Amino acid sequence: MRPFAEPPGRGAALSSAVSYAAGPGLLEAVRMGVSGPSPAPAPPHVAIEDHGVIGDLQTAALVSTQGDIDWLCLPRFDSPSVFAALLDPERGGRFTVRCEGATRTKQMYLPDSNVLVTRFLGESSVGEVVDFMVPREVKHADPGTMHLVRVVRAVRGQVEVDIRCAPAFDYGRARTEVDIVEGAGAFFSSAAGQLVLRSTVPLAAEGRAAVARPVLAEGQTLALELSRHGSTHPLQLIQVEALLSATLAYWQQWVRKSRYRGRYREMVERSALTLKLLVHQPTGALVAAATTSLPEAIGGTRNWDYRFTWVRDAAFSIYALMRLGYTEEAAAFMAWLEDRCTEAPSGEGLQILYSIDGAPAPVEEPLDHLCGYRGSRPVRIGNGAAHQLQLDIYGELMDSVWGYDRYGDPISYELWQALCRQLDWLQDHWEEPDHGVWEVRGPRQRFTYSSVMTWVAFERGIQIARRRGLPAPLERWRSAADGAYLHVQQGAWDPARRAYVQYPGSHTLDAGALAMPLVKFTGPRDPRFLATLERIEEELVTDSLVHRYRNDGTDGFTEAEGTFNLCSFWYVEALSRAGRLDQARHTFEKMLTYANHLGLYAEEIGPSGEALGNFPQAFTHLALISAAVNLDSALDGRPRSHDD
């Protein structure tokens, strides 16, 4: 094919902008780059951890170290996928942009941003792909559509580029047609939607894909822009330059608001940027993860859809962002929360999870036509846990409201009234067995963690009412808090095991007990807690990695699972608060080695250190932030405030 020749006067500024990622000495300065396998041919499934994430605050895409977009749902996080090769390389759809001839690949984010660079290093050539999505309010962006931009540059030598865009609408269930727009790009259509791919190089149809194999001379650039309702006018490199510059500025201005200046700033800010990507901007809701059905054990059936807003996850995440100074996100979540509390029918509690617009989560159903990640089936959409009873959510909810009222803005009277109704409901139901924080699909129990968080819910409500002078049935709340506290101390403490057990009458340890000093239920050096910590270390901890519990089949599954990253960071914080600082620091820094090359975490860690579960997961990143902040404070010898 004839090499692509860039028209004179076009793309010079963009080449300069992109070369910022490839300038002299930068490769050596990248601390978190990773070498990947040769980008061609692609393996059937690219590992979960071999991906970066980009997003526009309404949805997110996963980009592999080989230049493939393996996951993207449109127009929202919880919409049907258009690229889902992560779950089925043949049927799921994929958007490939690779520089051929590479023997290694590396990925990095441009500084303080969610703009991703994938570098293809060959014996005689270096190419790079810059991937980003444009937040809707960014200047130069069309606020009514999605912009996914891929910029390719020949950094050194001649680079042959392999472009193949093959969307598969509606999780691969809808037939896709492609029409080439001469000199402009391609138009994809199906009964489930449409996409417009604009390109600075000519495209051709190959089956149901749009393809090209241009050759770039050193210093040349090409660009691709995928949108849902964009024009089919030829793409101008100067337009792409403006979008890249504006997107970089957006993220860099956002991350500068962080108040964190501690030892682990790079990882904390990456976690904050990741949490921000998971916030659905129009509503303020935060999804638990960007994906569905990534397994907790390879070949297993614990494959869940996390593209919804769990009250628990969102409350914890917003609290973590607020500790860093991001109060706008907290305010948006409080508005979303007020709507959910206000809409809840009289005499009913909150659902544990919602769609991002506040509607009930869709019914759980399998997608039998998809093979699943590395054969892990079923692939599920929707989430049946929406109908579970999980009483702990009220504790996390009230804890986040308490923090926002104290460090953000005072909550409204309307929200307070709605919260009082929820606490009234909790007072009538907290003694019922529930499914617990881990959403077991076995028999309901009186889980210890749920009782601890019941105490938190009423305790925080009492504190808000007293500090603000708000009307509240304080005597009733005090009685309920005392009842929950005594239930844990008298029923969940096992004298023979010298530990708090998962629920009264069981002999199972639960890493949820690590949260007790974090929420002030117990002191970090209380004899009962320290004894529990010792038992957890004996039975649930392997090096820095922590299991949620040792499954005996009572949770509805007999299959194994990985260690749970949230619990590992809770373990760090428990050690730190207990004064075991050397061990806490060693454990924390070991946990950092389990992040992927970009500082991202899935839900769990597998037997050989691989990522398992949905990715990236909010729960893990919020726990990392909390552990880092508290560990820093302890290492610096700063007295911990009552509120930390």
XYZ file of C-alpha atoms in Angstrom, residues 289-522:
234
model
C -16.674 -1.241 38.018
C -16.705 -0.655 34.268
C -17.254 -4.288 33.270
C -19.462 -7.319 33.662
C -18.758 -11.014 34.180
C -14.995 -10.945 34.640
C -14.634 -14.028 36.854
C -13.535 -14.327 40.465
C -12.075 -17.728 39.529
C -11.058 -18.829 36.035
C -13.713 -21.203 34.727
C -15.963 -20.414 37.675
C -19.497 -19.035 37.862
C -18.965 -16.045 40.179
C -19.302 -13.721 37.203
C -21.340 -10.639 38.047
C -22.392 -7.405 36.388
C -20.835 -4.483 38.296
C -21.925 -1.644 36.000
C -24.419 -0.322 38.547
C -24.372 1.926 41.561
C -24.129 0.125 44.880
C -25.078 2.421 47.742
C -22.198 0.896 49.737
C -19.502 1.293 47.069
C -20.574 4.777 46.079
C -20.724 5.977 49.684
C -17.226 4.668 50.441
C -15.842 6.051 47.168
C -17.286 9.506 47.599
C -15.943 9.611 51.147
C -12.475 8.726 49.799
C -12.637 11.447 47.133
C -13.866 13.962 49.683
C -10.860 13.251 51.912
C -8.682 14.328 48.988
C -10.653 17.546 48.505
C -13.064 16.545 45.736
C -16.251 17.967 47.198
C -18.053 18.491 43.867
C -18.299 14.738 43.329
C -19.594 14.337 46.878
C -22.254 16.997 46.301
C -23.433 15.297 43.110
C -23.702 11.954 44.895
C -25.644 13.550 47.764
C -28.152 14.893 45.255
C -28.481 11.421 43.697
C -28.823 9.903 47.164
C -31.496 12.374 48.211
C -33.545 11.357 45.184
C -33.248 7.653 46.074
C -34.203 8.241 49.713
C -37.101 10.508 48.744
C -38.409 8.074 46.121
C -38.318 5.063 48.464
C -41.935 4.101 49.256
C -43.072 4.726 52.792
C -42.194 1.819 55.031
C -39.591 0.407 52.634
C -35.819 0.494 52.754
C -33.384 1.383 50.009
C -32.375 -1.042 47.318
C -28.736 -2.049 47.602
C -27.983 -1.124 44.000
C -29.527 0.958 41.243
C -29.015 1.792 37.614
C -26.991 4.947 37.266
C -30.108 7.034 36.594
C -31.699 5.751 39.805
C -34.001 3.228 38.137
C -34.126 -0.337 39.450
C -31.314 -2.514 38.142
C -32.417 -4.773 35.270
C -33.230 -8.415 35.846
C -30.186 -10.682 35.832
C -29.919 -12.803 32.701
C -27.221 -14.893 31.011
C -25.771 -14.221 27.564
C -25.340 -17.802 26.442
C -23.876 -16.891 23.041
C -20.712 -15.428 24.616
C -17.952 -17.813 25.717
C -16.867 -15.673 28.687
C -13.406 -14.585 29.770
C -11.156 -17.633 29.359
C -14.248 -19.835 29.250
C -15.751 -18.528 32.489
C -19.503 -18.786 32.117
C -22.176 -17.663 32.390
C -21.758 -14.135 31.108
C -24.374 -12.123 32.969
C -26.059 -8.771 32.499
C -28.234 -7.265 35.206
C -27.712 -8.212 38.828
C -29.975 -10.353 40.980
C -28.397 -8.980 44.161
C -30.607 -5.910 43.682
C -33.355 -7.793 45.513
C -31.215 -8.938 48.419
C -31.433 -7.602 51.952
C -28.076 -6.093 52.912
C -28.430 -4.122 56.111
C -24.852 -2.844 56.192
C -25.535 -0.287 53.447
C -27.152 2.078 55.963
C -23.922 2.321 57.940
C -21.821 3.172 54.882
C -24.515 5.574 53.742
C -24.723 7.456 57.032
C -20.936 7.514 57.365
C -20.603 9.268 54.001
C -23.407 11.703 54.849
C -21.736 12.450 58.185
C -18.458 13.190 56.413
C -20.089 15.378 53.768
C -22.096 17.324 56.344
C -18.926 17.948 58.320
C -16.392 18.632 55.573
C -18.533 19.534 52.576
C -21.803 21.440 52.877
C -24.493 20.996 55.509
C -27.097 18.571 54.220
C -30.570 19.848 53.381
C -33.598 19.445 55.574
C -35.231 17.358 52.831
C -32.320 14.912 52.819
C -32.349 14.757 56.611
C -36.053 13.907 56.637
C -35.475 11.178 54.057
C -32.561 9.760 56.065
C -34.658 9.747 59.235
C -37.272 7.651 57.436
C -34.562 5.182 56.413
C -33.263 4.953 59.976
C -36.812 4.368 61.193
C -37.028 1.470 58.722
C -33.657 0.136 59.868
C -34.745 0.265 63.505
C -37.606 -2.101 62.653
C -35.527 -4.512 60.554
C -31.908 -4.561 61.742
C -32.356 -7.771 63.715
C -33.379 -9.742 60.614
C -30.913 -12.070 58.881
C -29.558 -10.678 55.626
C -27.234 -11.546 52.752
C -24.335 -9.502 54.124
C -21.668 -7.305 52.600
C -20.401 -10.158 50.382
C -23.848 -10.725 48.851
C -23.976 -14.451 49.581
C -26.428 -16.458 47.552
C -26.829 -19.020 50.290
C -28.999 -18.807 53.439
C -29.392 -15.441 55.125
C -27.618 -14.939 58.458
C -27.249 -12.276 61.149
C -23.896 -11.213 59.753
C -21.548 -9.510 62.189
C -20.496 -6.880 59.653
C -24.143 -5.895 59.126
C -24.624 -5.410 62.864
C -21.437 -3.337 63.102
C -22.668 -1.092 60.303
C -26.095 -0.862 61.933
C -24.324 0.636 64.948
C -22.479 3.021 62.588
C -25.742 4.112 60.962
C -27.408 5.143 64.221
C -24.226 6.513 65.779
C -23.575 8.812 62.798
C -27.203 9.885 62.727
C -26.985 10.853 66.411
C -23.769 12.817 65.804
C -25.251 14.745 62.861
C -28.399 15.585 64.813
C -26.497 16.791 67.868
C -23.937 18.836 65.957
C -26.539 20.491 63.743
C -29.362 20.624 66.265
C -31.601 18.677 63.890
C -34.825 17.039 65.084
C -34.392 13.306 65.654
C -35.661 10.516 67.920
C -32.327 10.323 69.706
C -33.436 7.989 72.479
C -34.764 5.407 70.014
C -31.612 5.655 67.880
C -29.434 5.313 70.964
C -31.323 2.198 71.982
C -30.922 0.666 68.507
C -27.192 1.501 68.417
C -26.699 -0.065 71.834
C -28.596 -3.158 70.768
C -26.439 -3.629 67.662
C -23.256 -3.069 69.663
C -24.181 -5.616 72.321
C -25.300 -8.124 69.696
C -21.779 -8.076 68.225
C -19.973 -8.173 71.564
C -22.162 -10.832 73.133
C -23.169 -12.925 70.126
C -20.406 -12.601 67.524
C -17.447 -12.923 69.899
C -16.310 -16.538 70.106
C -14.316 -17.045 73.348
C -12.970 -20.400 72.186
C -11.613 -18.994 68.929
C -10.797 -15.645 70.547
C -12.178 -13.819 67.544
C -15.256 -12.148 66.145
C -16.821 -14.701 63.810
C -18.824 -14.175 60.630
C -22.162 -14.476 62.430
C -23.249 -15.772 65.846
C -22.939 -19.534 66.026
C -20.497 -19.858 63.119
C -16.808 -20.683 63.351
C -15.872 -18.815 60.166
C -13.596 -15.806 60.264
C -14.530 -12.847 58.062
C -12.140 -10.125 56.899
C -15.010 -7.671 57.284
C -13.977 -7.552 60.968
C -10.903 -5.572 59.856
C -13.209 -2.601 59.339
C -14.191 -2.404 63.020
C -11.529 0.137 64.069
C -11.868 1.975 60.748
C -15.483 2.881 61.576
C -14.742 3.416 65.306
C -16.779 0.437 66.461
C -13.775 -0.690 68.476
